[in-house]
Amino acid sequence: MQKINSMRAGLVLLMLMSAFSSTAQKNPFITEIYTADPSAHVWNDGRLYVYASHDIAPPKGCDLMDQYHVFSTDDMINWKDHGEILRASQVPWGRKDGGFMWAPDCVFRKGTYYLYFPHPSGDEWNKTWKIGVATSNSPASGFQVQGYLPDLEPMIDPCVFIDEDGLAYFYYGGGGVCKGGKLMDNMMEIDGTMQPMEGLVDFHEATWVHKKDGVYYLSYSDNNDKDGKHNQLRYATSDSPLGPWTYKGIYMEPTDSYTNHGSIVEYKGQWYAFYHNSALSHHDWLRSICVDKLFYNEDGTIRKVVQTTGK
């Protein structure tokens, strides 16, 4: 009888393992094209959407990035590719040779989806960055470029955070500079002036802001370059959306890519960390987006994210 019970327990375990392996999240979770810089959001339809940049093969550094795609899921396992939503040739004020469609972000406010994206307006691309704005009444199609945020310094990596009171905040940066400010109600202009985000340690780029239990979290990639490993993902906290910030530490170690760019979101009661690596291509500039569970300690600090393959 004991032997039979043992066999039954083993069979149940095998069945559970089989069920888990057939439904476990695999990383990278998008394998049909190369993607990077995942901006993850949960919209009112109950699905989680990821807005990603696109690395084009053969790569030319990050110069050829173009053609933003959107992916969505309702179970964190099966992903739908909604296709391309915008490319450089659709940006009227953009550089004539295109490319340089770097990390985007998207927000939903008062019935409209706003896609924010960095793109140069001239051949001197690093001196002519603008933050473009495209809008749609759908989360994954129909985006039309409306213009760009005026009077900003030429920087990249836009992030927009809408607080519980409905006020919208804009962040961007790069090259060690991170700035933030309040957006006007039209979501197309800065209300007042942009200000430095104080208190960050070793900021490089990739600003992301989220809120949990009344605390604001600003996460970002750093300048790590040691033993062949590069960007770590760090974070700081504040009781205000514009800081000052208190540095808290590193929440993700380097991937196998020269870069990393993350977002943090809660979905169906679980927090997730999105990021990218080069696991499919083994090339720094042909990247693939990934996701893993993220956990908080009781004091609100973030535990180190465990990068998985799901295989």
Coordinates of C-alpha atoms in Angstrom, one line a residue:
M1 CA 0.0 0.0 0.0
Q2 CA 2.8 2.4 0.9
K3 CA 4.5 1.7 -2.5
I4 CA 1.2 2.4 -4.3
N5 CA 0.7 5.7 -2.5
S6 CA 4.3 6.6 -3.3
M7 CA 3.7 5.8 -7.0
R8 CA 0.5 7.9 -6.9
A9 CA 2.3 10.8 -5.3
G10 CA 5.0 10.6 -8.0
L11 CA 2.5 10.5 -10.7
V12 CA 0.7 13.6 -9.3
L13 CA 4.1 15.4 -9.1
L14 CA 4.9 14.5 -12.7
M15 CA 1.5 15.8 -13.9
L16 CA 2.0 19.1 -12.0
M17 CA 5.5 19.5 -13.4
S18 CA 4.1 18.8 -16.9
A19 CA 1.3 21.3 -16.5
F20 CA 3.7 23.9 -15.2
S21 CA 6.2 23.4 -18.0
S22 CA 3.5 23.8 -20.6
T23 CA 2.3 27.1 -19.2
A24 CA 5.5 28.6 -17.7
Q25 CA 6.6 32.0 -18.9
K26 CA 9.5 31.6 -21.2
N27 CA 12.2 34.3 -21.6
P28 CA 12.6 36.0 -24.0
F29 CA 8.9 36.0 -24.4
I30 CA 8.9 37.5 -27.9
T31 CA 11.0 35.5 -30.4
E32 CA 9.7 36.4 -33.8
I33 CA 11.4 39.8 -34.0
Y34 CA 14.1 41.5 -32.0
T35 CA 12.7 43.9 -29.4
A36 CA 14.0 46.1 -26.6
D37 CA 13.0 48.8 -24.0
P38 CA 9.7 47.2 -22.8
S39 CA 7.2 49.7 -21.5
A40 CA 4.5 47.7 -19.7
H41 CA 1.0 49.0 -18.8
V42 CA -2.3 47.5 -17.8
W43 CA -5.3 49.1 -19.4
N44 CA -9.1 49.1 -18.7
D45 CA -9.7 46.0 -20.9
G46 CA -7.9 43.9 -18.3
R47 CA -4.9 43.1 -20.6
L48 CA -1.3 43.9 -20.0
Y49 CA 0.3 45.7 -23.0
V50 CA 4.0 46.1 -23.7
Y51 CA 5.2 48.9 -26.0
A52 CA 8.7 48.0 -27.4
S53 CA 11.3 49.3 -29.7
H54 CA 12.6 47.2 -32.5
D55 CA 16.2 46.2 -33.4
I56 CA 16.6 45.6 -37.1
A57 CA 19.0 43.0 -38.4
P58 CA 21.7 43.2 -39.5
P59 CA 22.4 45.8 -36.7
K60 CA 24.3 49.0 -37.0
G61 CA 24.7 49.8 -33.3
C62 CA 21.4 51.3 -32.3
D63 CA 21.1 53.5 -35.4
L64 CA 18.6 51.3 -37.3
M65 CA 16.0 50.9 -34.5
D66 CA 12.6 51.6 -36.0
Q67 CA 9.0 50.4 -36.1
Y68 CA 7.5 50.3 -32.6
H69 CA 5.4 47.1 -31.9
V70 CA 2.8 46.4 -29.2
F71 CA 2.3 43.0 -27.5
S72 CA -0.4 42.0 -25.0
T73 CA -1.5 39.2 -22.8
D74 CA -4.2 38.3 -20.3
D75 CA -2.3 35.4 -18.6
M76 CA 1.5 36.4 -18.8
I77 CA 2.0 33.2 -20.9
N78 CA 0.4 33.7 -24.3
W79 CA 1.3 36.9 -26.1
K80 CA -0.4 38.6 -29.0
D81 CA 1.6 40.7 -31.4
H82 CA -0.6 43.6 -32.4
G83 CA 1.9 44.6 -35.1
E84 CA 3.7 47.8 -35.9
I85 CA 2.1 51.0 -34.6
L86 CA 4.6 53.7 -35.8
R87 CA 7.8 54.1 -37.8
A88 CA 10.2 56.9 -38.4
S89 CA 8.9 57.6 -41.9
Q90 CA 5.5 58.6 -40.3
V91 CA 7.1 61.4 -38.2
P92 CA 6.8 64.6 -40.3
W93 CA 9.5 66.5 -38.4
G94 CA 11.9 63.5 -38.1
R95 CA 15.4 63.1 -39.7
K96 CA 15.1 62.2 -43.4
D97 CA 17.1 59.0 -43.0
G98 CA 14.8 57.6 -40.3
G99 CA 15.9 55.1 -37.7
F100 CA 16.6 56.2 -34.2
M101 CA 13.2 55.3 -32.8
W102 CA 14.4 54.6 -29.3
A103 CA 12.6 53.6 -26.1
P104 CA 9.0 54.7 -26.0
D105 CA 6.3 55.0 -23.3
C106 CA 2.5 55.1 -23.5
V107 CA -0.2 56.3 -21.1
F108 CA -4.0 56.4 -21.2
R109 CA -5.8 59.6 -20.1
K110 CA -9.4 60.8 -20.6
G111 CA -10.2 58.4 -23.4
T112 CA -6.9 58.8 -25.4
Y113 CA -3.8 56.7 -25.6
Y114 CA -0.6 58.9 -25.8
L115 CA 2.6 57.3 -27.2
Y116 CA 5.7 59.3 -26.3
F117 CA 8.9 58.5 -28.3
P118 CA 12.3 60.0 -28.8
H119 CA 13.4 60.8 -32.3
P120 CA 15.9 63.2 -33.9
S121 CA 14.8 66.0 -36.1
G122 CA 18.2 66.5 -37.9
D123 CA 21.3 64.7 -39.2
E124 CA 23.1 65.6 -36.0
W125 CA 21.0 63.1 -34.3
N126 CA 22.4 63.3 -30.8
K127 CA 21.9 67.1 -30.7
T128 CA 18.4 67.2 -32.2
W129 CA 16.4 64.7 -30.1
K130 CA 12.8 65.6 -29.6
I131 CA 10.1 63.8 -27.7
G132 CA 7.3 63.0 -30.1
V133 CA 3.7 62.4 -29.2
A134 CA 1.3 60.2 -31.1
T135 CA -2.3 59.6 -30.1
S136 CA -5.0 57.0 -30.7
N137 CA -8.3 55.9 -29.2
S138 CA -7.0 52.3 -29.3
P139 CA -4.1 50.9 -27.3
A140 CA -2.5 49.0 -30.2
S141 CA -3.4 50.7 -33.5
G142 CA -4.3 53.9 -35.2
F143 CA -1.6 56.1 -33.7
Q144 CA -1.1 59.5 -35.4
V145 CA 1.8 61.8 -34.7
Q146 CA 0.5 65.1 -33.2
G147 CA 3.9 66.9 -32.7
Y148 CA 6.4 66.9 -30.0
L149 CA 6.9 68.4 -26.5
P150 CA 8.3 71.9 -27.0
D151 CA 11.2 73.6 -25.3
L152 CA 13.0 70.5 -24.0
E153 CA 16.7 69.7 -24.0
P154 CA 17.7 67.0 -26.6
M155 CA 17.4 63.9 -24.4
I156 CA 15.8 60.5 -24.6
D157 CA 13.8 57.8 -22.8
P158 CA 10.5 59.4 -22.0
C159 CA 8.4 58.2 -19.1
V160 CA 5.0 59.5 -18.2
F161 CA 3.4 58.7 -14.8
I162 CA -0.2 59.5 -14.0
D163 CA -0.9 59.8 -10.3
E164 CA -4.0 58.8 -8.4
D165 CA -5.2 62.4 -8.4
G166 CA -5.1 62.5 -12.2
L167 CA -2.0 64.7 -12.5
A168 CA 0.5 63.6 -15.2
Y169 CA 4.2 63.8 -14.8
F170 CA 6.9 63.6 -17.5
Y171 CA 10.4 62.3 -17.1
Y172 CA 13.3 61.8 -19.5
G173 CA 17.1 61.9 -19.5
G174 CA 20.3 60.2 -20.7
G175 CA 24.0 60.5 -20.3
G176 CA 23.8 60.9 -16.5
V177 CA 21.0 63.5 -16.5
C178 CA 17.5 62.8 -15.3
K179 CA 14.8 65.4 -15.3
G180 CA 11.1 65.5 -14.4
G181 CA 8.1 67.9 -14.6
K182 CA 4.4 68.2 -14.6
L183 CA 2.4 67.9 -17.9
M184 CA -0.3 70.3 -18.8
D185 CA -3.8 68.9 -19.2
N186 CA -3.4 68.6 -23.0
M187 CA -0.5 66.1 -22.4
M188 CA 1.5 68.0 -25.0
E189 CA 3.3 70.7 -23.0
I190 CA 5.3 71.0 -19.7
D191 CA 3.5 72.9 -17.0
G192 CA 6.3 75.1 -15.7
T193 CA 9.9 73.9 -16.0
M194 CA 11.7 70.6 -15.9
Q195 CA 13.8 70.0 -12.8
P196 CA 16.7 67.6 -12.0
M197 CA 15.7 64.5 -10.1
E198 CA 17.9 64.8 -7.0
G199 CA 19.2 61.9 -5.0
L200 CA 19.8 59.3 -7.7
V201 CA 23.1 57.3 -7.6
D202 CA 25.0 56.6 -10.9
F203 CA 22.0 57.4 -13.2
H204 CA 22.6 56.6 -16.8
E205 CA 19.2 56.4 -18.6
A206 CA 15.9 54.5 -18.8
T207 CA 13.7 56.3 -16.2
W208 CA 10.6 54.5 -15.0
V209 CA 8.2 55.7 -12.3
H210 CA 5.6 53.6 -10.5
K211 CA 3.8 53.9 -7.2
K212 CA 3.1 51.3 -4.5
D213 CA 1.5 51.8 -1.1
G214 CA 1.8 55.6 -1.3
V215 CA 5.5 55.5 -2.2
Y216 CA 6.9 56.7 -5.5
Y217 CA 9.6 54.5 -7.1
L218 CA 12.0 55.8 -9.7
S219 CA 14.0 53.0 -11.4
Y220 CA 16.7 53.4 -14.0
S221 CA 19.8 51.8 -15.6
D222 CA 23.3 52.7 -14.3
N223 CA 26.8 53.1 -15.8
N224 CA 28.1 49.7 -14.6
D225 CA 30.9 48.4 -16.8
K226 CA 32.9 45.7 -15.0
D227 CA 34.1 42.3 -15.9
G228 CA 32.4 42.4 -19.2
K229 CA 29.0 43.1 -17.6
H230 CA 27.1 46.4 -18.2
N231 CA 23.9 48.1 -17.1
Q232 CA 22.5 47.2 -13.7
L233 CA 18.9 48.4 -12.8
R234 CA 18.7 50.6 -9.7
Y235 CA 15.9 52.4 -7.9
A236 CA 15.1 55.2 -5.5
T237 CA 12.0 56.2 -3.6
S238 CA 10.2 59.4 -2.6
D239 CA 7.0 60.7 -1.0
S240 CA 6.6 63.1 -4.0
P241 CA 6.5 62.3 -7.7
L242 CA 9.3 64.8 -8.4
G243 CA 11.5 63.9 -5.5
P244 CA 13.9 64.5 -3.9
W245 CA 14.7 60.8 -4.1
T246 CA 16.3 58.4 -1.6
Y247 CA 18.6 55.9 -3.3
K248 CA 17.7 52.3 -2.3
G249 CA 19.9 50.0 -4.4
I250 CA 20.2 47.6 -7.3
Y251 CA 17.1 45.5 -8.2
M252 CA 18.5 43.7 -11.2
E253 CA 22.0 42.5 -12.1
P254 CA 23.3 42.9 -15.7
T255 CA 22.0 40.7 -18.5
D256 CA 24.1 39.4 -21.3
S257 CA 23.4 42.6 -23.3
Y258 CA 25.4 45.8 -23.4
T259 CA 22.3 47.7 -22.3
N260 CA 19.2 47.2 -20.2
H261 CA 16.0 49.1 -19.9
G262 CA 13.2 48.2 -17.5
S263 CA 9.7 48.8 -16.5
I264 CA 7.8 47.7 -13.4
V265 CA 4.0 47.0 -13.3
E266 CA 1.4 45.1 -11.2
Y267 CA -0.9 42.7 -12.9
K268 CA -3.6 40.5 -11.3
G269 CA -2.0 41.0 -7.9
Q270 CA 1.6 40.2 -8.9
W271 CA 4.4 42.7 -9.6
Y272 CA 6.6 42.1 -12.7
A273 CA 9.9 43.5 -13.9
F274 CA 10.3 43.8 -17.6
Y275 CA 13.7 44.1 -19.2
H276 CA 15.7 43.0 -22.3
N277 CA 18.7 40.7 -23.0
S278 CA 20.5 39.3 -26.0
A279 CA 19.8 35.6 -25.3
L280 CA 18.4 34.9 -28.8
S281 CA 21.0 36.7 -30.9
H282 CA 24.1 36.8 -28.6
H283 CA 24.6 40.3 -30.1
D284 CA 24.4 43.5 -28.0
W285 CA 22.2 45.3 -30.5
L286 CA 19.8 42.5 -31.4
R287 CA 17.9 42.4 -28.1
S288 CA 14.8 40.6 -26.9
I289 CA 12.3 41.5 -24.2
C290 CA 11.8 39.5 -21.0
V291 CA 9.7 39.5 -17.8
D292 CA 10.1 38.0 -14.4
K293 CA 8.3 38.3 -11.1
L294 CA 9.2 41.2 -8.8
F295 CA 8.8 41.0 -5.0
Y296 CA 8.9 43.6 -2.2
N297 CA 10.1 43.3 1.3
E298 CA 7.9 44.3 4.2
D299 CA 9.7 47.6 4.4
G300 CA 8.9 48.4 0.8
T301 CA 12.4 47.7 -0.6
I302 CA 12.7 45.6 -3.8
R303 CA 14.2 42.2 -3.7
K304 CA 16.8 41.3 -6.4
V305 CA 14.9 40.1 -9.5
V306 CA 15.8 36.5 -10.5
Q307 CA 16.3 36.4 -14.3
T308 CA 14.9 33.2 -15.7
T309 CA 14.6 31.4 -19.0
G310 CA 11.4 29.5 -18.1
K311 CA 12.7 26.5 -19.9

